[in-house]
Coordinates of C-alpha atoms in Angstrom, one line a residue:
M1 CA -2.6 37.7 0.2
P2 CA -0.8 37.9 3.6
T3 CA 2.6 36.4 3.6
P4 CA 4.6 34.2 6.0
A5 CA 7.0 35.8 8.4
S6 CA 10.1 35.6 6.1
H7 CA 10.6 38.3 3.5
P8 CA 9.9 37.7 -0.2
Q9 CA 12.9 37.4 -2.4
H10 CA 12.8 39.7 -5.5
I11 CA 15.0 37.9 -8.0
V12 CA 16.0 39.9 -11.0
E13 CA 16.8 38.2 -14.2
P14 CA 20.2 39.2 -15.8
D15 CA 20.0 41.8 -18.5
R16 CA 21.1 39.4 -21.2
R17 CA 17.9 37.5 -20.8
R18 CA 15.6 40.4 -21.2
Q19 CA 15.7 40.4 -25.0
N20 CA 12.6 39.2 -26.7
R21 CA 11.0 38.3 -23.3
K22 CA 7.3 38.7 -22.7
V23 CA 7.6 38.1 -19.0
P24 CA 8.4 40.4 -16.1
T25 CA 12.1 40.8 -15.5
V26 CA 11.4 40.6 -11.7
L27 CA 9.8 37.5 -10.2
E28 CA 8.8 37.8 -6.6
L29 CA 9.1 34.5 -4.8
Q30 CA 9.1 33.5 -1.2
L31 CA 11.4 30.8 0.1
I32 CA 9.9 28.7 2.9
E33 CA 12.5 27.3 5.2
T34 CA 10.8 27.0 8.6
L35 CA 7.9 25.0 9.9
S36 CA 6.2 28.1 11.2
D37 CA 6.4 29.7 7.8
L38 CA 5.0 26.6 6.2
E39 CA 2.1 26.4 8.6
C40 CA 1.3 30.1 7.9
L41 CA 1.5 29.3 4.2
G42 CA -0.8 26.3 4.6
R43 CA -3.5 28.6 6.2
Q44 CA -3.2 31.0 3.3
L45 CA -3.3 28.4 0.6
A46 CA -6.4 26.7 2.1
G47 CA -8.5 29.6 0.7
E48 CA -7.3 29.1 -2.9
S49 CA -9.3 27.4 -5.6
V50 CA -6.3 26.6 -7.9
L51 CA -2.7 25.9 -7.1
A52 CA 0.2 25.2 -9.5
I53 CA 2.7 22.7 -8.1
D54 CA 6.1 21.3 -9.2
T55 CA 9.0 19.6 -7.5
E56 CA 12.7 19.4 -8.0
A57 CA 14.5 16.2 -7.0
D58 CA 18.1 14.8 -7.1
S59 CA 17.6 11.5 -8.9
L60 CA 20.5 12.3 -11.3
H61 CA 22.9 12.6 -8.3
H62 CA 21.7 10.1 -5.7
Y63 CA 20.7 6.4 -5.6
F64 CA 17.8 7.2 -3.3
P65 CA 16.1 10.2 -4.9
K66 CA 14.3 12.7 -2.7
V67 CA 12.2 15.8 -3.2
C68 CA 14.5 18.8 -2.6
L69 CA 12.1 21.7 -3.5
I70 CA 8.3 22.1 -3.8
Q71 CA 7.1 25.0 -5.8
V72 CA 3.6 26.4 -5.3
S73 CA 2.1 29.2 -7.2
T74 CA -1.3 31.0 -6.8
N75 CA -2.6 33.5 -9.3
E76 CA -0.4 36.2 -7.8
H77 CA 2.4 34.6 -5.7
T78 CA 5.0 31.9 -6.0
F79 CA 6.4 30.1 -3.0
V80 CA 9.4 27.7 -3.0
I81 CA 9.4 25.3 -0.1
D82 CA 12.6 23.7 1.1
P83 CA 11.7 20.2 2.5
L84 CA 15.4 19.6 3.4
A85 CA 15.1 22.5 5.9
V86 CA 11.6 22.0 7.1
Q87 CA 11.7 18.2 7.0
T88 CA 8.0 17.6 7.6
M89 CA 5.5 18.3 4.9
G90 CA 2.4 17.3 6.8
V91 CA 0.9 20.8 6.3
L92 CA 0.7 20.1 2.6
R93 CA -1.1 16.8 2.9
P94 CA -4.7 18.1 3.4
L95 CA -4.1 20.9 0.8
L96 CA -3.0 18.6 -2.0
G97 CA -5.5 16.0 -1.0
S98 CA -8.4 18.4 -1.1
Q99 CA -11.1 18.0 -3.7
K100 CA -12.0 21.7 -3.4
I101 CA -8.6 22.9 -4.7
K102 CA -7.5 22.2 -8.3
K103 CA -3.9 21.2 -8.4
V104 CA -2.1 22.0 -11.7
F105 CA 1.1 20.1 -12.7
H106 CA 2.9 19.7 -16.0
G107 CA 4.0 16.2 -16.5
A108 CA 2.7 15.1 -13.1
D109 CA 3.7 11.4 -13.0
Y110 CA 7.1 11.7 -11.4
D111 CA 6.1 14.5 -9.1
L112 CA 3.1 12.5 -7.8
R113 CA 5.1 9.4 -7.2
S114 CA 7.8 11.4 -5.4
L115 CA 5.4 13.3 -3.2
F116 CA 3.7 10.1 -2.1
R117 CA 7.0 8.2 -1.7
D118 CA 8.7 10.9 0.5
F119 CA 5.7 12.4 2.3
S120 CA 2.7 10.1 1.8
I121 CA 1.0 13.0 0.0
K122 CA -1.8 12.0 -2.3
V123 CA -2.8 14.6 -4.9
E124 CA -6.5 14.8 -5.6
N125 CA -8.4 17.0 -8.2
L126 CA -5.4 17.0 -10.5
F127 CA -5.1 18.8 -13.8
D128 CA -2.0 17.9 -15.8
T129 CA -1.2 20.5 -18.5
M130 CA 1.0 18.0 -20.4
V131 CA -1.9 15.6 -20.7
A132 CA -4.2 18.5 -21.6
S133 CA -1.8 19.6 -24.3
Q134 CA -1.9 16.1 -25.8
F135 CA -5.7 16.2 -26.1
I136 CA -5.5 19.7 -27.7
G137 CA -3.3 18.1 -30.4
E138 CA 0.1 19.5 -29.4
R139 CA 3.1 17.5 -30.5
E140 CA 5.8 19.3 -28.6
L141 CA 4.9 18.8 -24.9
S142 CA 7.8 20.2 -22.8
L143 CA 6.8 23.1 -20.6
A144 CA 9.4 25.3 -22.1
V145 CA 8.0 24.7 -25.6
V146 CA 4.4 25.0 -24.6
L147 CA 4.9 28.3 -22.7
N148 CA 7.0 29.8 -25.5
K149 CA 4.5 28.8 -28.2
R150 CA 1.5 30.1 -26.3
F151 CA 2.8 33.1 -24.4
G152 CA 6.2 33.9 -25.8
I153 CA 7.8 32.9 -22.5
L154 CA 11.3 31.6 -22.6
I155 CA 12.4 29.3 -19.8
S156 CA 16.0 28.4 -19.2
K157 CA 17.0 24.7 -19.2
K158 CA 20.3 25.4 -17.5
Y159 CA 19.5 23.6 -14.3
Q160 CA 17.6 20.6 -15.6
R161 CA 20.4 18.3 -14.5
A162 CA 21.3 20.2 -11.3
D163 CA 21.8 18.6 -7.9
W164 CA 18.9 20.2 -6.0
S165 CA 20.0 18.6 -2.7
K166 CA 23.0 21.0 -2.5
R167 CA 22.7 24.0 -0.2
P168 CA 22.7 27.0 -0.4
L169 CA 20.8 27.3 -3.7
S170 CA 21.7 30.3 -5.8
P171 CA 19.1 33.0 -6.6
E172 CA 19.3 31.9 -10.2
M173 CA 18.4 28.3 -9.3
L174 CA 15.5 29.5 -7.2
L175 CA 14.3 31.6 -10.2
Y176 CA 14.5 28.6 -12.5
A177 CA 12.4 26.5 -10.0
A178 CA 9.9 29.3 -9.6
H179 CA 9.3 29.7 -13.3
D180 CA 8.1 26.1 -13.5
T181 CA 4.9 27.1 -11.7
A182 CA 4.6 30.8 -12.1
H183 CA 2.8 30.5 -15.5
L184 CA 1.0 27.2 -15.0
I185 CA -2.4 28.6 -13.8
R186 CA -2.6 30.8 -16.8
L187 CA -1.8 27.8 -19.0
Y188 CA -4.4 25.7 -17.2
R189 CA -7.2 28.3 -17.7
E190 CA -6.4 28.6 -21.4
L191 CA -6.2 24.8 -22.0
E192 CA -9.4 24.3 -20.0
R193 CA -11.3 26.7 -22.2
E194 CA -10.0 25.0 -25.4
L195 CA -10.8 21.5 -24.1
R196 CA -14.3 22.6 -23.1
F197 CA -14.9 24.1 -26.6
K198 CA -13.7 20.9 -28.2
G199 CA -15.8 18.7 -25.8
R200 CA -12.7 17.0 -24.4
L201 CA -12.5 18.3 -20.9
S202 CA -14.0 15.2 -19.4
W203 CA -11.5 13.1 -21.3
V204 CA -8.6 14.9 -19.6
E205 CA -10.3 14.9 -16.3
E206 CA -10.6 11.1 -16.4
E207 CA -7.0 10.7 -17.5
C208 CA -5.8 12.9 -14.7
E209 CA -7.9 11.1 -12.1
R210 CA -6.5 7.8 -13.3
L211 CA -2.9 9.2 -13.2
S212 CA -3.5 10.4 -9.6
V213 CA -4.6 6.9 -8.5
E214 CA -2.0 5.0 -10.4
C215 CA 0.9 7.0 -8.9
T216 CA -0.1 6.0 -5.4
L217 CA -0.9 2.4 -6.0
G218 CA 1.1 -0.2 -4.1
G219 CA 1.8 2.0 -1.1
N220 CA 5.1 3.7 -0.4
S221 CA 7.1 0.5 -0.1
E222 CA 9.8 2.1 -2.2
S223 CA 10.2 5.0 0.2
T224 CA 13.8 6.1 0.8
P225 CA 14.9 3.7 3.6
Y226 CA 16.7 6.3 5.7
L227 CA 13.6 8.6 5.9
A228 CA 11.9 5.9 7.9
S229 CA 14.8 5.5 10.2
G230 CA 15.0 9.1 11.1
Q231 CA 17.9 10.0 8.9
K232 CA 16.2 12.9 7.1
H233 CA 17.0 13.7 3.5
G234 CA 20.3 13.4 1.9
R235 CA 22.4 11.6 4.5
S236 CA 25.2 9.4 3.1
L237 CA 24.7 5.7 3.1
S238 CA 28.4 5.0 3.3
H239 CA 28.0 3.6 6.8
L240 CA 25.9 0.7 5.5
I241 CA 27.4 -2.6 4.7
P242 CA 25.9 -4.4 1.7
S243 CA 23.9 -6.9 3.9
E244 CA 22.2 -4.0 5.6
A245 CA 21.2 -2.3 2.3
P246 CA 17.8 -2.9 0.8
P247 CA 17.6 -6.0 -1.4
V248 CA 18.3 -5.8 -5.1
K249 CA 15.8 -7.3 -7.4
S250 CA 17.3 -9.9 -9.8
P251 CA 17.9 -10.7 -12.5
L252 CA 19.2 -7.2 -13.3
F253 CA 20.5 -8.1 -16.8
R254 CA 16.9 -8.2 -18.1
R255 CA 17.0 -4.4 -17.9
F256 CA 20.2 -4.2 -19.9
K257 CA 19.8 -3.4 -23.6
G258 CA 20.9 -6.1 -25.8
Y259 CA 21.0 -8.9 -23.2
G260 CA 18.9 -11.1 -25.5
K261 CA 21.7 -11.5 -27.9
M262 CA 24.3 -12.6 -25.3
E263 CA 25.5 -16.1 -24.6
A264 CA 24.6 -17.7 -21.3
R265 CA 28.1 -17.3 -19.8
D266 CA 28.2 -13.6 -20.7
L267 CA 24.8 -13.2 -19.1
A268 CA 26.2 -14.7 -15.9
I269 CA 29.1 -12.2 -15.9
L270 CA 26.8 -9.4 -16.8
E271 CA 24.5 -10.2 -13.9
E272 CA 27.4 -10.2 -11.4
L273 CA 28.8 -6.9 -12.8
L274 CA 25.4 -5.2 -12.6
L275 CA 24.8 -6.6 -9.1
F276 CA 28.2 -5.2 -7.9
R277 CA 27.5 -1.8 -9.5
E278 CA 24.0 -1.7 -8.0
R279 CA 25.2 -2.5 -4.5
R280 CA 28.1 -0.1 -4.6
A281 CA 25.8 2.7 -6.0
M282 CA 23.4 2.0 -3.1
H283 CA 26.3 2.0 -0.6
E284 CA 27.6 5.4 -2.0
D285 CA 24.1 6.8 -2.5
R286 CA 24.9 7.6 -6.2
P287 CA 23.1 6.6 -9.3
P288 CA 24.6 3.5 -10.9
F289 CA 25.4 5.2 -14.1
R290 CA 27.7 7.6 -12.3
L291 CA 30.0 4.8 -11.1
F292 CA 30.6 3.4 -14.6
A293 CA 28.4 3.5 -17.7
K294 CA 26.7 0.7 -19.6
H295 CA 29.2 0.8 -22.5
V296 CA 31.9 0.0 -19.9
I297 CA 30.0 -2.9 -18.7
R298 CA 29.5 -4.1 -22.2
E299 CA 33.3 -4.0 -22.8
L300 CA 34.0 -5.8 -19.5
V301 CA 31.7 -8.6 -20.5
R302 CA 33.4 -8.8 -23.9
I303 CA 37.0 -8.7 -22.7
K304 CA 36.6 -10.5 -19.4
P305 CA 39.8 -9.2 -17.8
T306 CA 41.2 -11.4 -15.0
D307 CA 43.7 -9.0 -13.5
R308 CA 44.4 -5.3 -13.0
K309 CA 46.8 -5.1 -16.0
A310 CA 44.1 -6.4 -18.4
L311 CA 41.5 -4.3 -16.7
R312 CA 43.4 -1.1 -17.3
K313 CA 43.2 -1.8 -21.1
V314 CA 39.4 -1.8 -21.1
P315 CA 38.3 1.3 -23.1
G316 CA 36.2 4.0 -21.5
L317 CA 37.1 3.5 -17.8
P318 CA 36.4 6.5 -15.6
A319 CA 39.4 8.2 -14.0
D320 CA 38.7 6.8 -10.6
F321 CA 37.7 3.4 -11.7
M322 CA 40.9 1.4 -10.9
K323 CA 41.1 2.9 -7.4
R324 CA 37.5 2.6 -6.4
Y325 CA 36.1 -0.4 -8.3
A326 CA 38.8 -2.6 -9.8
E327 CA 38.8 -5.3 -7.1
G328 CA 35.0 -5.5 -7.0
V329 CA 34.7 -5.7 -10.8
L330 CA 37.4 -8.4 -11.1
K331 CA 35.6 -10.5 -8.4
A332 CA 32.3 -10.0 -10.2
I333 CA 33.8 -11.3 -13.4
R334 CA 35.4 -14.3 -11.6
L335 CA 32.0 -15.1 -10.0
G336 CA 30.3 -15.0 -13.4
V337 CA 33.0 -17.2 -15.0
E338 CA 32.7 -19.8 -12.2
V339 CA 28.9 -20.2 -12.3
P340 CA 28.3 -24.0 -13.0
A341 CA 27.0 -24.7 -16.5
N342 CA 23.8 -26.2 -15.2
R343 CA 23.1 -22.9 -13.3
L344 CA 23.8 -20.5 -16.2
P345 CA 20.9 -18.0 -16.8
S346 CA 18.9 -18.7 -19.9
F347 CA 16.1 -16.3 -20.9
P348 CA 15.2 -17.0 -24.5
K349 CA 12.8 -14.6 -26.1
R350 CA 9.3 -15.8 -25.4
R351 CA 7.4 -16.5 -28.6
L352 CA 4.0 -15.1 -28.5
P353 CA 1.3 -17.1 -30.2
S354 CA 0.5 -15.8 -33.7
P355 CA -2.9 -14.2 -33.8
D356 CA -5.5 -15.9 -35.8
S357 CA -6.4 -14.5 -39.2
E358 CA -9.7 -13.1 -37.9
K359 CA -8.0 -11.3 -35.0
R360 CA -5.4 -9.9 -37.4
A361 CA -8.2 -8.6 -39.6
R362 CA -10.0 -6.9 -36.6
L363 CA -6.7 -5.3 -35.5
K364 CA -6.0 -4.0 -39.0
R365 CA -9.5 -2.5 -39.2
L366 CA -9.1 -0.9 -35.7
K367 CA -5.8 0.7 -36.7
G368 CA -7.3 2.0 -39.9
W369 CA -10.2 3.5 -37.9
R370 CA -7.8 5.0 -35.3
Q371 CA -5.7 6.6 -38.0
Q372 CA -8.7 8.2 -39.7
K373 CA -10.3 9.4 -36.5
A374 CA -7.1 10.8 -35.1
R375 CA -6.6 12.7 -38.3
E376 CA -10.1 14.1 -38.0
L377 CA -9.6 15.2 -34.4
E378 CA -6.0 16.4 -35.0
L379 CA -4.7 14.1 -32.3
E380 CA -1.8 11.7 -32.2
P381 CA -3.2 8.1 -32.8
G382 CA -1.7 6.9 -29.5
V383 CA -3.5 9.6 -27.6
L384 CA -6.9 8.5 -29.0
C385 CA -6.3 4.7 -28.4
N386 CA -2.9 3.1 -27.6
N387 CA -1.7 -0.1 -29.2
A388 CA -2.3 -2.1 -26.0
L389 CA -6.0 -1.1 -26.1
L390 CA -6.4 -2.0 -29.7
E391 CA -4.9 -5.5 -29.0
A392 CA -7.3 -5.9 -26.1
L393 CA -10.3 -4.9 -28.2
A394 CA -9.3 -7.3 -31.0
D395 CA -9.0 -10.1 -28.4
A396 CA -12.3 -9.3 -26.6
H397 CA -14.2 -8.7 -29.8
P398 CA -17.2 -7.1 -28.1
K399 CA -20.5 -7.2 -29.9
D400 CA -22.2 -4.4 -28.0
P401 CA -20.9 -1.1 -26.6
D402 CA -21.8 -2.2 -23.1
E403 CA -19.4 -5.1 -23.4
L404 CA -16.6 -2.5 -23.8
R405 CA -16.8 -1.9 -20.0
A406 CA -15.0 -5.2 -19.5
V407 CA -12.1 -4.5 -21.9
P408 CA -8.9 -3.8 -20.0
R409 CA -7.5 -0.2 -20.4
M410 CA -10.7 1.0 -21.9
R411 CA -11.5 4.5 -20.7
N412 CA -15.0 5.7 -20.1
W413 CA -14.5 8.7 -22.4
Q414 CA -13.5 6.3 -25.2
R415 CA -16.4 4.0 -24.6
K416 CA -19.0 6.8 -24.4
T417 CA -17.6 8.8 -27.4
F418 CA -16.5 6.1 -29.8
G419 CA -18.1 2.9 -28.4
H420 CA -20.6 2.4 -31.2
E421 CA -17.9 3.2 -33.9
I422 CA -15.5 0.7 -32.3
V423 CA -18.1 -2.1 -32.2
D424 CA -19.0 -1.4 -35.8
V425 CA -15.4 -1.6 -36.9
L426 CA -14.9 -4.9 -35.0
Q427 CA -18.0 -6.3 -36.7
G428 CA -16.7 -5.2 -40.1
I429 CA -19.6 -2.9 -40.6

């Protein structure tokens, strides 16, 4: 394969990592940092039938996450694209949207959403090796575990929590990123053979098609706001005042573990604290948990400090808390305390209607069938049919396999393969 203008980087793994490795100690990758190189690469990749894709993002370090690297591997070459340098990924849109090229990901969900959010890239003809591994019957699904089990390949986890928006990236970080796709096509071919042998390839293809569609539903309304305004990738939002920041969806406390056990007044204080933290996190372009953690919020709600002296006694405060957040936190607590009694939040747990005895019996039979069938197929029960589908089946109570088409969450592969069995189970046969 011809290569873009810039020279490939030969990155050598340190000697200490060579022990018990069944992979080459030298991985050739090419870093793409210019539009001309990306355009050249696009022309080369257009002739491929299979591409392995992965991304690295900075969601652990920024409020507004962004794709910081895109890794692409063919059978023989690995390319690492730097979207922070190139800034426009339009070249990749027709490639990843082509039905003629198989795109292999491992755990594609976040990657697909990120590519669509940042670059309006829709991925078609997807094969997710994590999904495929589930349908083979694998229990451990991380790429590191799968590659080690199948090929004896060991992948470092050193940079899982790295800030990929920082530049320059070290050769070791580039190597880490490249290894995420370097072996994916080999894995794809092996999994495809096994799925075909087991008669489950169409199951995985349907799941992957659904995943591809679901990850682009709803448009890119959650796109990073400053991408649209021309402030490309990674600019600080410290110049924004809160009123200019994107709106925060309320109530936030409903996403806080344990809120259902709190009194109404505590919920009001909790909401104000969460709202303050969210706005400041947005303002600083940092994930909320990096300002102060949930256990700190829990203590703030419990203690309800009213001044800086009392605030200092709250356990678990970060070192910079008093300087950066004390005034805002005290104000948030005061606002929560001052909420009028008739406006206090109240979200009692919604009582679901108890299922009738016949539905309970149908659901019990379905779960028994699922357990037995999953054991026969050596699959996790939830892979075969998840609980939401069993509930929907028990509610719908179809009398004929054709009626299964109208059941929410019912896949075609489930209906075609197990439709008659499911109907018989529902009828008590």
